[in-house]
Amino acid sequence: MAENSENKAGAPKVRNFIHEIVENDLLEKKNDGRVHTRFPPEPNGYLHIGHAKAICLDFGTAEKFGGKCNLRFDDTNPSKEDQEYVDSIQEDIKWLGFDWEDRLFYASDFFDKLYAFAVKLINEGKAYVDQQPADVISQQRGTPTRPGIESPYRNRPVEESLDLFAKMKAGEFPNGAMVLRAKIDMASPNMHMRDPLMYRIIHAEHHRTGNKWCIYPMYDFAHGQCDFFEGITHSLCTLEFEIHRPLYNWFIDQLADSDYRPRQIEFSRLNLTYTMMSKRKLLQLVEEGLVNGWDDPRMPTLSGLRRRGFTPASIRNLVEKVGITKTEGTVDMAVLEHAVREDLNKTAQRVMGVLNPLKVVITNYPEGEVEMMEAVNNPEDESMGKREVPFTKEIFIERDDFMEDPPRKFFRLAPGREVRLRYAYFVTCTDVVKDENGEITELHCTYDPASRGGNSPDGRKVKATLHWVSATENTKAEVRLYDRLFNVEDPSGDKDKDFREHLNPDSLQVRPVCYIEPFVDGAQPLDQFQFERLGYFIVDKDSTKGKMVFNRTVTLRDNWAKFSKK
RNA sequence: UGUCCUGUGGUGUAAUUGGCAACACGUCUGACUCUGGAUCAGAAGAGUCCAGGUUCGAGCCCUGGCAGGACAACCA
């Protein structure tokens, strides 16, 4: 949480340059003191964490100034959009914790109005139907440093454009035969002002309007006007639309009959290390089976992050921490990881689980005995209470917690060494049992009955506390360990290397047989736990009655791992 | 040889009307601890892209450079 808290009740803590602009607009009494924003996704893919930044900003800004925020689907291209995406987007926004109430819109709600506006522009001689092929129009557009040239149809009579536009709408032409263009300035230094396309012909069924239309407005012709129709006061968007702003303003100037104008303000998108936010590339990963769907826990999609165990609070905190600016940068994944740990540390039920089991026989412990040991559910939150963990003669410990020939600074179990089994007993390793290959198959230990609960009455100290699970009283589970999807910080930063070449082959590691204490029996998908000393884990939807599946969200901070790597 | 935007520790941000650069993550110490977690204490690390100028004083103002990004889809 940031320090610069505000005086106003309920206001978000940190201000940014956009909030300053909004504040000034309010001071100047613009738009009758209204603040109205919108989040305008295209339903052509799943939302990712970059969108979360926009969502938090859009809804957050409205909330901060007592305004409203709409959800509007920019569904102007039926060939790429789908109801599946409309549904997932709504689910993800709600999950993040935001609510558009009754203000759900679609660009397609405004198709009639946009058509009427287009006709008006034709009538005023500000738009015309061009019938040149796409490549010719493209060539005539020039380059950023060279002006374009005018289409031979640019000055055709208004009536002719009107007639052709009506015929386009009536379906008399095939895809690509004609387009409607705004008549602005082919020599403009801004490419977007060189008679941009307003409408194109697409004979395709639209997920909402069905077959009513076969001409669809371009995003640039629809977006700004939709903001206008919805009464949006502040249109927040990412940097790449900065150069479109003059065009949006041009259209609105032709449309507006008062002082009201949506004000577009651009900010930089969120980038994270070791992943990428390109919808196109994410779609490619999904379609080529390089990940297991949009909600693969390695994906930066909100559905993937959710399945991985990242909480809404952690994502909102990340967005809060990185701030809103116009500078492009890349946020270290470690910031997100820190944010989840911070959240989960306070809320996650603790439990013991062994992912890489090594059997330990406690030779002086009675055969067949089951003792229930009392364990704390969350040391950060006493109200979460306590539970009992079954202890038996044979248990599993983590293979990494034993070394036959330990280096300095390795505090865990070793031959002859005594350690604590968490919430149970002190045990001392007496024997190392190996198979014919020299692999350690089990350990023999003795326990000190006086140390029950985890402390010795003689005040004897041990250097390490190990987690453990009874070899007989446990729940078997599959655990999926995840690592970064890519092994370079910027997988799409390489000009001459495809981003897929940077995929981390070890990003998913499946441990089919792990042992978890019985407490987790009956846990449902999305239930979260801390496996003590290992990390945070979440129940996956692949779990069945017979077999639980856990995903590792993140490891705990691990100083030993850091040290031993050196 | 255009237009627009951006340039502050490793990373992301902050710095009221110009006043000796702050916070978070990360890194490194140490304390404490029945999680090598958490917590607590502390450290290192930038003189603000460069060069001039205005000023008692500039990250903030002016001038000129340099660097990076965006824009040439009938995508959004």
XYZ file of C-alpha atoms (C1' of nucleotides) in Angstrom:
642
model
C 0.000 0.000 0.000
C 1.300 3.386 -0.913
C 2.011 6.080 1.597
C 0.512 9.071 -0.208
C -2.946 8.398 1.034
C -5.676 10.811 0.117
C -7.982 12.756 2.356
C -11.053 11.973 0.329
C -12.843 8.904 1.528
C -12.550 5.809 -0.616
C -10.102 7.361 -3.022
C -7.272 5.214 -4.362
C -3.940 6.020 -2.785
C -1.591 6.978 -5.552
C -2.295 9.684 -8.047
C -1.044 9.568 -11.584
C -0.904 12.010 -14.460
C -4.310 10.916 -15.728
C -5.928 11.593 -12.392
C -4.370 15.033 -12.463
C -5.882 15.712 -15.856
C -9.293 14.506 -14.715
C -9.019 16.627 -11.602
C -8.278 19.702 -13.681
C -11.154 18.987 -16.032
C -13.399 18.793 -13.014
C -12.013 22.054 -11.722
C -12.779 23.657 -15.063
C -16.330 22.329 -14.803
C -16.066 20.352 -18.015
C -18.896 17.941 -18.883
C -21.023 19.160 -15.963
C -18.635 17.539 -13.549
C -19.201 14.068 -14.954
C -16.474 11.442 -15.067
C -17.337 8.537 -17.296
C -14.827 6.013 -18.592
C -15.060 2.720 -20.411
C -13.122 -0.477 -20.954
C -13.387 -1.368 -24.670
C -12.005 -4.829 -25.481
C -12.365 -6.570 -28.812
C -13.806 -10.042 -28.239
C -11.138 -11.789 -30.279
C -9.105 -13.373 -27.517
C -8.774 -13.797 -23.789
C -7.889 -10.934 -21.507
C -4.314 -10.854 -20.213
C -2.615 -9.075 -17.369
C -1.930 -6.107 -19.625
C -5.663 -5.635 -19.919
C -5.856 -5.803 -16.137
C -3.888 -2.575 -16.023
C -6.411 -0.889 -18.305
C -9.350 -2.345 -16.399
C -8.004 -1.141 -13.072
C -7.342 2.303 -14.532
C -10.705 2.619 -16.282
C -12.845 1.377 -13.418
C -10.516 2.798 -10.787
C -10.561 6.311 -12.218
C -14.351 6.321 -12.396
C -14.553 5.074 -8.831
C -12.064 7.616 -7.576
C -14.035 10.542 -8.950
C -17.491 9.185 -8.240
C -18.124 8.445 -11.902
C -19.076 5.447 -13.978
C -17.292 2.973 -16.175
C -18.885 1.091 -19.053
C -17.912 -2.196 -20.565
C -18.069 -2.007 -24.335
C -17.135 -4.735 -26.737
C -15.534 -3.371 -29.877
C -17.116 -5.897 -32.170
C -16.611 -4.334 -35.579
C -14.917 -7.284 -37.246
C -17.135 -10.385 -37.311
C -14.468 -12.488 -38.958
C -12.311 -12.494 -35.850
C -14.742 -12.218 -32.993
C -16.611 -14.807 -31.049
C -19.130 -15.209 -28.239
C -16.658 -17.400 -26.347
C -14.452 -14.356 -25.925
C -17.343 -12.126 -24.923
C -18.131 -14.549 -22.109
C -14.585 -15.042 -20.902
C -13.933 -11.306 -20.857
C -16.934 -10.662 -18.657
C -15.960 -13.462 -16.303
C -12.420 -12.142 -15.993
C -13.451 -8.556 -15.275
C -15.835 -9.702 -12.555
C -13.174 -11.959 -11.106
C -10.785 -9.019 -10.939
C -13.398 -7.296 -8.839
C -15.021 -4.738 -11.109
C -18.640 -4.150 -12.024
C -20.100 -2.359 -15.026
C -23.588 -2.721 -13.535
C -26.166 -2.213 -16.291
C -23.749 -0.507 -18.645
C -22.821 -3.280 -21.020
C -22.492 -2.037 -24.593
C -21.316 -3.275 -27.939
C -20.047 -1.196 -30.818
C -22.652 -3.115 -32.773
C -25.342 -1.381 -30.699
C -24.393 1.728 -32.636
C -24.198 0.332 -36.160
C -27.342 2.202 -37.249
C -26.112 5.488 -35.843
C -22.705 5.023 -37.423
C -24.300 4.290 -40.770
C -26.414 7.413 -40.547
C -23.343 9.436 -39.650
C -21.484 8.015 -42.625
C -24.335 9.048 -44.918
C -24.241 12.507 -43.421
C -20.536 12.796 -44.170
C -21.118 11.701 -47.768
C -23.829 14.286 -48.124
C -21.501 16.957 -46.845
C -18.853 15.917 -49.329
C -16.614 14.621 -46.545
C -16.699 10.969 -47.498
C -16.682 8.994 -50.731
C -16.863 5.495 -52.054
C -13.615 4.229 -53.494
C -13.646 1.191 -55.743
C -9.942 0.642 -56.182
C -8.367 -2.595 -54.998
C -6.766 -2.668 -51.580
C -3.195 -2.741 -52.831
C -3.743 0.329 -55.011
C -5.266 2.285 -52.167
C -2.385 1.199 -50.004
C 0.181 2.383 -52.526
C -1.542 5.722 -52.962
C -1.368 6.273 -49.234
C 2.352 7.035 -49.500
C 4.753 6.502 -46.650
C 5.301 8.278 -43.355
C 7.865 10.492 -45.061
C 6.158 10.827 -48.441
C 2.716 12.266 -49.062
C 0.023 10.131 -50.629
C -1.856 10.792 -53.814
C -5.568 11.222 -54.242
C -7.849 8.497 -55.470
C -9.447 9.103 -58.878
C -12.797 8.532 -57.158
C -12.145 11.093 -54.483
C -14.272 13.757 -56.123
C -17.028 11.637 -57.550
C -20.494 13.197 -57.174
C -22.184 12.908 -53.798
C -25.156 11.113 -55.371
C -22.886 8.491 -56.845
C -21.220 7.776 -53.493
C -24.607 7.723 -51.816
C -25.878 5.226 -54.344
C -22.819 3.005 -54.161
C -22.773 3.073 -50.378
C -26.417 2.003 -50.324
C -25.579 -0.826 -52.689
C -22.646 -1.853 -50.513
C -25.037 -2.079 -47.612
C -27.551 -3.979 -49.707
C -24.994 -6.653 -50.405
C -24.612 -5.991 -54.100
C -20.820 -6.199 -54.022
C -18.391 -8.890 -52.929
C -15.833 -8.458 -50.157
C -13.208 -5.918 -51.067
C -14.998 -4.425 -54.044
C -15.626 -1.027 -52.503
C -14.871 0.955 -49.384
C -16.107 4.182 -47.903
C -13.365 6.669 -47.132
C -13.272 9.942 -45.278
C -12.124 12.853 -47.428
C -9.492 14.524 -45.291
C -5.941 15.102 -46.538
C -3.782 12.749 -48.573
C -0.740 14.903 -47.849
C -1.109 14.944 -44.093
C 2.076 14.094 -42.215
C -0.158 11.872 -40.119
C -0.867 8.734 -42.125
C -4.172 8.235 -40.378
C -5.533 11.434 -41.883
C -4.882 10.308 -45.483
C -8.490 9.527 -46.364
C -8.870 6.677 -43.917
C -11.297 3.845 -44.551
C -14.592 4.109 -42.730
C -16.443 1.050 -44.015
C -15.506 -2.171 -45.718
C -17.565 -5.063 -47.040
C -17.477 -8.267 -44.986
C -20.015 -10.933 -45.831
C -19.890 -12.750 -42.525
C -22.277 -13.555 -39.737
C -21.827 -11.300 -36.754
C -22.115 -12.822 -33.279
C -24.791 -10.302 -32.353
C -26.273 -8.725 -35.469
C -26.327 -11.943 -37.452
C -26.684 -11.227 -41.143
C -28.201 -7.791 -40.853
C -25.026 -6.148 -42.091
C -22.473 -6.932 -44.738
C -20.620 -3.668 -44.306
C -18.816 -3.006 -41.069
C -17.264 0.193 -39.719
C -13.525 0.247 -39.226
C -12.359 0.545 -35.629
C -11.141 4.083 -36.294
C -14.552 5.121 -37.509
C -16.421 3.388 -34.708
C -14.382 3.786 -31.581
C -14.439 7.519 -30.992
C -18.075 7.849 -31.951
C -19.069 5.028 -29.620
C -17.348 6.881 -26.800
C -19.312 9.942 -27.851
C -22.634 8.082 -28.019
C -22.061 6.625 -24.567
C -21.215 10.009 -23.087
C -17.697 9.021 -22.184
C -15.708 11.940 -20.778
C -12.260 10.361 -20.564
C -11.199 7.770 -23.108
C -8.154 6.088 -21.638
C -6.151 3.973 -24.034
C -2.659 2.771 -24.765
C 0.095 4.715 -26.499
C -0.279 3.276 -29.980
C -3.534 5.186 -30.414
C -1.945 8.525 -29.708
C -1.413 9.207 -33.386
C -5.033 8.275 -34.120
C -6.323 10.973 -31.829
C -6.454 13.743 -34.476
C -8.608 11.493 -36.623
C -10.986 10.677 -33.776
C -11.257 14.370 -33.047
C -11.954 15.107 -36.693
C -14.862 12.691 -36.750
C -16.284 14.002 -33.497
C -16.030 17.546 -34.767
C -18.289 16.556 -37.665
C -20.702 14.907 -35.266
C -20.864 17.049 -32.158
C -23.402 19.798 -31.658
C -22.181 20.977 -28.270
C -18.981 21.447 -26.288
C -19.030 17.872 -25.105
C -16.077 15.840 -26.364
C -14.621 12.617 -25.036
C -11.021 13.325 -24.108
C -8.554 10.650 -25.054
C -5.518 10.162 -22.825
C -2.876 7.584 -23.627
C -0.729 5.575 -21.235
C 1.877 2.868 -21.731
C 0.921 -0.757 -21.682
C 2.124 -3.234 -19.118
C 4.975 -5.538 -20.091
C 6.292 -8.310 -17.899
C 9.601 -10.122 -18.154
C 9.675 -13.697 -19.448
C 6.313 -13.450 -21.173
C 4.548 -11.390 -23.794
C 1.178 -9.753 -24.199
C 0.609 -9.996 -27.926
C -2.864 -11.457 -28.413
C -1.771 -12.787 -31.754
C 1.155 -14.670 -30.287
C -0.857 -15.938 -27.362
C -3.433 -17.245 -29.824
C -0.619 -18.921 -31.702
C 0.576 -20.693 -28.555
C -2.951 -21.956 -28.001
C -3.630 -23.010 -31.580
C -0.311 -24.746 -32.030
C -0.743 -26.658 -28.793
C 2.400 -25.161 -27.281
C 0.355 -24.572 -24.144
C -2.782 -26.297 -22.954
C -5.349 -23.656 -23.819
C -5.967 -20.020 -22.970
C -6.115 -20.861 -19.283
C -2.880 -22.811 -19.177
C -1.313 -21.771 -15.849
C 1.801 -20.583 -17.684
C -0.156 -18.075 -19.744
C -0.289 -14.377 -18.817
C -4.024 -14.454 -19.454
C -6.248 -13.664 -16.520
C -7.789 -17.117 -16.797
C -4.312 -18.655 -16.786
C -3.174 -16.568 -13.842
C -6.348 -17.474 -11.985
C -5.766 -21.158 -12.571
C -2.171 -20.741 -11.517
C -3.295 -19.214 -8.240
C -2.658 -15.518 -8.652
C -5.335 -13.666 -6.729
C -7.322 -10.629 -7.896
C -5.806 -8.646 -5.046
C -2.291 -9.528 -6.137
C -2.969 -8.392 -9.679
C -4.607 -5.183 -8.545
C -1.655 -4.535 -6.273
C 0.779 -5.081 -9.095
C -1.055 -2.522 -11.206
C -1.062 -0.100 -8.310
C 2.656 -0.587 -7.768
C 3.783 -0.091 -11.344
C 1.790 3.101 -11.786
C 0.484 4.849 -14.865
C 2.866 6.743 -17.141
C 3.693 7.218 -20.775
C 7.107 5.629 -20.604
C 7.419 2.163 -22.036
C 9.152 -0.347 -19.855
C 9.080 -3.888 -18.642
C 8.126 -4.831 -15.136
C 10.045 -7.622 -13.471
C 7.968 -10.751 -12.963
C 9.353 -10.715 -9.418
C 7.027 -7.825 -8.612
C 3.967 -9.916 -9.432
C 5.361 -12.845 -7.513
C 5.984 -10.643 -4.536
C 2.410 -9.392 -4.743
C 0.905 -12.877 -4.566
C 3.158 -13.995 -1.769
C 2.196 -10.895 0.154
C -1.495 -11.680 -0.306
C -1.393 -15.435 0.164
C 0.895 -15.265 3.180
C -1.909 -13.610 5.072
C -4.723 -15.804 3.815
C -3.493 -19.235 2.810
C -4.204 -22.312 4.897
C -0.914 -24.042 5.742
C -0.542 -27.706 5.126
C 2.345 -30.146 4.722
C 3.030 -31.899 1.464
C 5.987 -33.822 0.106
C 6.699 -33.458 -3.597
C 9.811 -35.566 -3.917
C 9.353 -38.257 -1.294
C 12.043 -40.070 0.623
C 10.795 -42.676 3.080
C 11.865 -42.429 6.692
C 11.362 -45.272 9.152
C 11.386 -44.269 12.784
C 12.855 -47.385 14.205
C 11.984 -46.828 17.842
C 8.421 -45.706 17.149
C 5.607 -48.216 17.836
C 4.304 -50.146 14.853
C 0.734 -49.294 13.828
C 0.422 -46.259 16.072
C -1.241 -43.094 14.725
C -0.747 -39.943 16.761
C -2.559 -36.743 15.964
C -0.242 -33.766 16.131
C -1.634 -30.279 16.552
C -0.657 -27.819 13.811
C -1.284 -24.109 13.285
C -3.376 -23.288 10.218
C -1.861 -19.868 9.602
C 0.694 -18.223 11.847
C -0.283 -14.860 10.340
C -3.912 -15.248 11.346
C -4.745 -16.907 14.629
C -8.452 -16.910 13.833
C -7.850 -19.602 11.249
C -7.348 -22.021 14.107
C -5.586 -25.340 14.328
C -5.786 -28.809 12.866
C -4.429 -32.261 13.574
C -1.903 -34.068 11.434
C -1.452 -37.848 11.695
C 2.025 -39.078 12.618
C 3.153 -42.676 12.077
C 6.222 -44.890 12.166
C 6.837 -44.446 8.456
C 6.779 -41.010 6.955
C 7.949 -39.199 3.840
C 10.263 -36.249 3.864
C 11.530 -34.179 0.961
C 14.531 -35.762 -0.761
C 16.188 -32.340 -0.829
C 16.027 -32.255 2.945
C 18.634 -34.974 3.304
C 22.250 -35.028 2.264
C 24.591 -37.841 2.986
C 27.592 -35.579 2.802
C 26.267 -32.134 3.656
C 28.191 -29.000 2.769
C 28.675 -26.229 5.286
C 25.504 -24.233 5.833
C 23.261 -27.181 5.020
C 21.193 -27.377 8.185
C 18.838 -30.165 7.270
C 19.000 -33.900 7.890
C 22.249 -35.815 7.507
C 23.678 -39.002 8.995
C 23.896 -38.672 12.764
C 22.186 -35.281 12.746
C 19.082 -34.343 14.678
C 16.338 -32.173 13.202
C 12.758 -31.359 14.064
C 9.767 -32.744 12.227
C 7.391 -29.857 12.244
C 4.708 -30.111 14.954
C 5.965 -33.631 15.758
C 9.279 -34.848 17.180
C 13.011 -34.452 17.052
C 14.498 -37.255 15.002
C 18.087 -38.342 14.442
C 19.269 -40.100 11.329
C 20.882 -43.433 12.176
C 21.010 -45.306 8.865
C 20.971 -44.682 5.153
C 19.528 -47.530 3.111
C 20.523 -47.810 -0.550
C 19.686 -50.053 -3.454
C 22.150 -51.885 -5.666
C 22.717 -48.684 -7.707
C 23.665 -46.727 -4.677
C 20.422 -44.772 -4.718
C 19.083 -43.874 -1.330
C 15.812 -45.738 -0.846
C 15.060 -44.934 2.756
C 16.360 -43.478 5.950
C 16.250 -44.881 9.430
C 15.821 -42.482 12.283
C 15.163 -42.595 15.980
C 12.857 -40.154 17.647
C 12.918 -38.541 21.049
C 9.536 -39.180 22.691
C 10.146 -36.270 25.042
C 10.164 -33.823 22.141
C 6.503 -34.419 21.265
C 4.964 -31.314 19.713
C 8.340 -30.143 18.504
C 10.318 -29.035 21.548
C 12.666 -30.885 23.813
C 12.183 -30.310 27.547
C 15.955 -30.103 27.997
C 16.018 -27.010 25.791
C 18.077 -28.722 23.120
C 18.092 -26.771 19.842
C 18.052 -28.069 16.304
C 19.063 -26.091 13.254
C 16.281 -27.217 10.964
C 12.616 -28.021 10.896
C 11.410 -30.356 8.180
C 7.940 -30.861 6.794
C 6.742 -34.439 6.510
C 3.710 -36.540 5.641
C 2.710 -39.895 7.074
C 3.463 -42.733 4.659
C 0.165 -44.380 5.483
C -2.174 -41.542 6.496
C -2.081 -39.190 3.531
C -3.686 -37.976 0.340
C -1.945 -38.741 -2.901
C -1.916 -35.968 -5.432
C -0.438 -34.912 -8.700
C 1.437 -31.658 -8.427
C 2.317 -29.475 -11.389
C 5.310 -27.252 -10.999
C 5.585 -24.264 -13.272
C 8.467 -22.158 -14.314
C 8.636 -19.184 -16.676
C 7.162 -19.940 -20.097
C 10.150 -18.381 -21.851
C 13.774 -18.475 -20.911
C 14.615 -14.947 -21.991
C 13.320 -11.710 -20.528
C 11.871 -10.444 -23.784
C 10.838 -13.398 -25.954
C 9.503 -11.204 -28.748
C 12.366 -8.725 -28.626
C 14.500 -10.725 -31.026
C 14.179 -9.438 -34.555
C 15.583 -12.502 -36.230
C 14.410 -15.206 -33.869
C 10.867 -16.421 -33.584
C 9.448 -16.066 -30.094
C 8.704 -19.803 -30.000
C 12.404 -20.545 -30.072
C 12.620 -19.002 -26.615
C 10.050 -21.294 -25.042
C 11.347 -22.827 -21.836
C 11.209 -26.617 -22.286
C 11.027 -27.062 -18.517
C 8.163 -24.665 -17.900
C 5.937 -27.531 -16.780
C 7.094 -30.291 -14.526
C 4.562 -32.885 -13.417
C 5.024 -34.814 -10.193
C 2.442 -37.597 -10.521
C 2.804 -39.002 -7.007
C 3.044 -36.562 -4.157
C 1.838 -36.975 -0.606
C -0.211 -34.344 1.131
C -1.595 -34.428 4.640
C -5.226 -35.596 4.739
C -6.490 -32.113 5.604
C -6.729 -31.281 1.896
C -9.286 -34.041 1.253
C -12.392 -32.551 -0.250
C -10.774 -29.282 -1.257
C -12.341 -27.798 -4.377
C -10.800 -26.320 -7.501
C -9.333 -22.864 -6.822
C -8.870 -23.609 -3.100
C -5.432 -22.376 -2.123
C -2.847 -23.640 0.342
C 0.649 -22.995 1.422
C 2.616 -26.216 1.457
C 4.986 -25.345 4.252
C 8.509 -24.535 3.152
C 7.617 -25.135 -0.504
C 5.263 -22.496 -1.785
C 1.671 -21.717 -2.575
C -0.501 -24.257 -4.348
C -3.986 -24.207 -5.782
C -6.372 -27.069 -6.519
C -6.688 -27.510 -10.275
C -9.915 -28.148 -12.112
C -8.426 -31.399 -13.422
C -8.846 -32.882 -9.949
C -11.136 -35.910 -9.667
C -12.575 -37.752 -6.660
C -9.755 -40.255 -6.834
C -6.911 -37.914 -7.591
C -6.275 -34.358 -6.579
C -4.231 -32.098 -8.800
C -2.398 -29.056 -7.493
C -0.695 -26.249 -9.361
C 2.206 -24.469 -7.784
C 1.555 -20.737 -7.889
C 4.991 -19.637 -6.644
C 7.652 -20.972 -4.374
C 8.311 -19.355 -1.051
C 11.314 -17.083 -0.912
C 14.132 -19.513 -0.460
C 17.472 -18.253 0.807
C 18.962 -21.724 0.830
C 18.088 -22.277 -2.821
C 19.682 -18.954 -3.629
C 22.757 -19.787 -1.591
C 23.197 -23.315 -2.924
C 23.015 -22.080 -6.491
C 26.138 -20.033 -5.976
C 15.198 12.054 -44.328
C 7.919 13.543 -42.032
C 4.501 13.605 -37.728
C 3.637 12.262 -32.737
C 5.502 10.370 -28.053
C 9.258 9.105 -24.401
C 14.262 9.458 -21.797
C 15.330 9.734 -13.186
C 19.451 3.685 -9.165
C 19.349 -3.261 -12.073
C 13.644 -2.805 -12.747
C 8.967 0.083 -12.119
C 7.609 4.737 -10.223
C 7.937 9.750 -6.987
C 9.759 14.660 -6.275
C 3.819 20.711 -3.795
C 4.407 27.495 -7.133
C 12.568 25.721 -9.449
C 15.390 24.487 -3.056
C 20.860 19.768 -1.950
C 16.633 13.024 -5.646
C 12.127 9.611 -2.350
C 9.421 4.775 -2.514
C 8.614 -0.321 -4.092
C 10.641 -4.758 -6.212
C 15.358 -6.988 -6.634
C 20.416 -7.454 -4.345
C 23.530 -7.839 0.210
C 24.161 -7.884 5.798
C 22.371 -8.953 10.713
C 18.412 -10.162 14.514
C 14.428 -13.324 15.586
C 11.842 -17.758 14.494
C 8.925 -24.984 15.313
C 8.263 -22.696 7.574
C 16.295 -21.233 5.580
C 8.716 -18.398 5.172
C 6.861 -14.138 7.691
C 8.641 -10.124 10.715
C 12.344 -6.523 12.335
C 16.930 -3.656 11.778
C 20.534 -2.041 8.359
C 23.609 -1.541 3.685
C 25.032 -0.936 -1.250
C 23.204 1.244 -5.652
C 21.205 7.067 -9.651
C 23.241 12.969 -9.263
C 18.136 12.663 -13.196
C 20.346 10.983 -21.973
C 24.177 14.897 -23.597
C 25.745 20.110 -24.300
C 24.909 25.004 -23.519
C 21.767 28.900 -21.202
C 18.477 31.570 -17.424
C 18.828 31.657 -11.891
C 21.713 32.567 -5.519
C 19.873 27.665 -6.833
C 17.210 23.227 -12.338
C 15.222 16.367 -12.741
C 11.686 20.448 -13.166
C 12.304 26.600 -17.298
C 14.862 27.927 -22.455
C 17.949 26.438 -26.848
C 20.383 22.748 -29.585
C 21.620 17.808 -30.005
C 21.462 12.310 -29.068
C 18.826 7.788 -28.159
C 14.433 4.742 -28.132
C 9.331 3.900 -29.621
C 4.721 4.553 -32.553
C 2.530 5.479 -37.535
C 2.482 3.213 -44.395
C -3.756 -3.672 -42.033
C -10.351 -3.453 -46.294
C -6.949 -5.482 -37.671
C -8.242 -3.456 -33.043
